[in-house]
Amino acid sequence: MKIQNLYLLLAAACSVMLCFFSPVYFSSEEDAMHYFTMDFASINARTYDANNQLVVDESFTYATTDDNGQVLSTQQGASIMSIWALPVLAILMAVLALLMLVLDIRATKLKDLVILAQVSILPIFGVLGYYAMLAMYVFFCTARFELDWHIAWPACLPLIILILTLMAMRAFKRTEKKTRRDLSGSIR
């Protein structure tokens, strides 16, 4: 197994983990008992009791008010916002990493390696898009629902994917150079 295949496999695993762990969580200023976490495709409310135990609270209502205290809108239930773009980008990054892995395994010609080195930049755009969408959702939640946001450890997963992709890209280019050198040596 080539080292770039290991990098791509780890990048795909980190991408899948992004779908199941919340990179950011939110808390309400008025009531420290309510936390909002990013689940697979929505931001959900979590209520904790005085012993810091999770309480299932499906009847939770979150109200958005203006400066005068007038209620602008209320959100009923646990889900307050859909965030479908984050898991879509995470799955797209995993599919790209696995596709590059398959292409690398099947690469037999120099042309295949050149294409692979060029395609390896696509997950980098996925990571940048993920962080851009995450920043947009954080900005939207803090502005609309007046929530405080706190970063969690899964927020570093896209950065790890970026580093693994760059390392795989470097290994692809190294393999391409070696193949070019071997081909030019066999022609002489």
Steps between C-alpha positions, in 0.01 A plus 500: 500500500633840401517774762262726307235229520527505879470880499189484284344227714557706814357811329187304403461375859533855637241619246253237616564598863399857412147374436461365853678750726409863561785743423322785681242517773289794606363614833229744591598808698178514701485136603821306553298177505444497123773404256467472126709244314550436131373154426508329161288757316354738757576704808318339792423622849625305799371575850697415813373486859678635810715182521620553143299200378345507153123542508293413194295809434301473178268783606786748515407834341764753408379854434681765301434853625583848376656782703162597651429149624244424230498134395597477134483123458492185705655163429309201637670169569861398515614602152545873445687510168594275210868479410490256209803649320753385763430125477471527121847655482639242745359211295628662179851523649484131603385396152777704337764346726373148425480577127861620503596185689340280233659706221841466664463124531396471135759749365721322248625782276671830551189673367295346784744633759491851350119501511506370857739775611267758344182351649651490848436873538120448509479388866688818594213703357261276695680580826498873427130478412429310822665768712319775304161333553577438868588867544179600323286277726677627812449860391134434418429328833674765706320780315151350469468304823743703713700195599857477626713254305776274625741305285537125555777254409336377173557847353861393441396203281480704177848633573623141545333409169675794336840393634447136398389608152805723459725213611329267250538763226870527577534120485314494166739757355800308635370180336438689177858636497640155572295350217615776261862437600460124451338551161767742383771260619347208310475703176875571486 
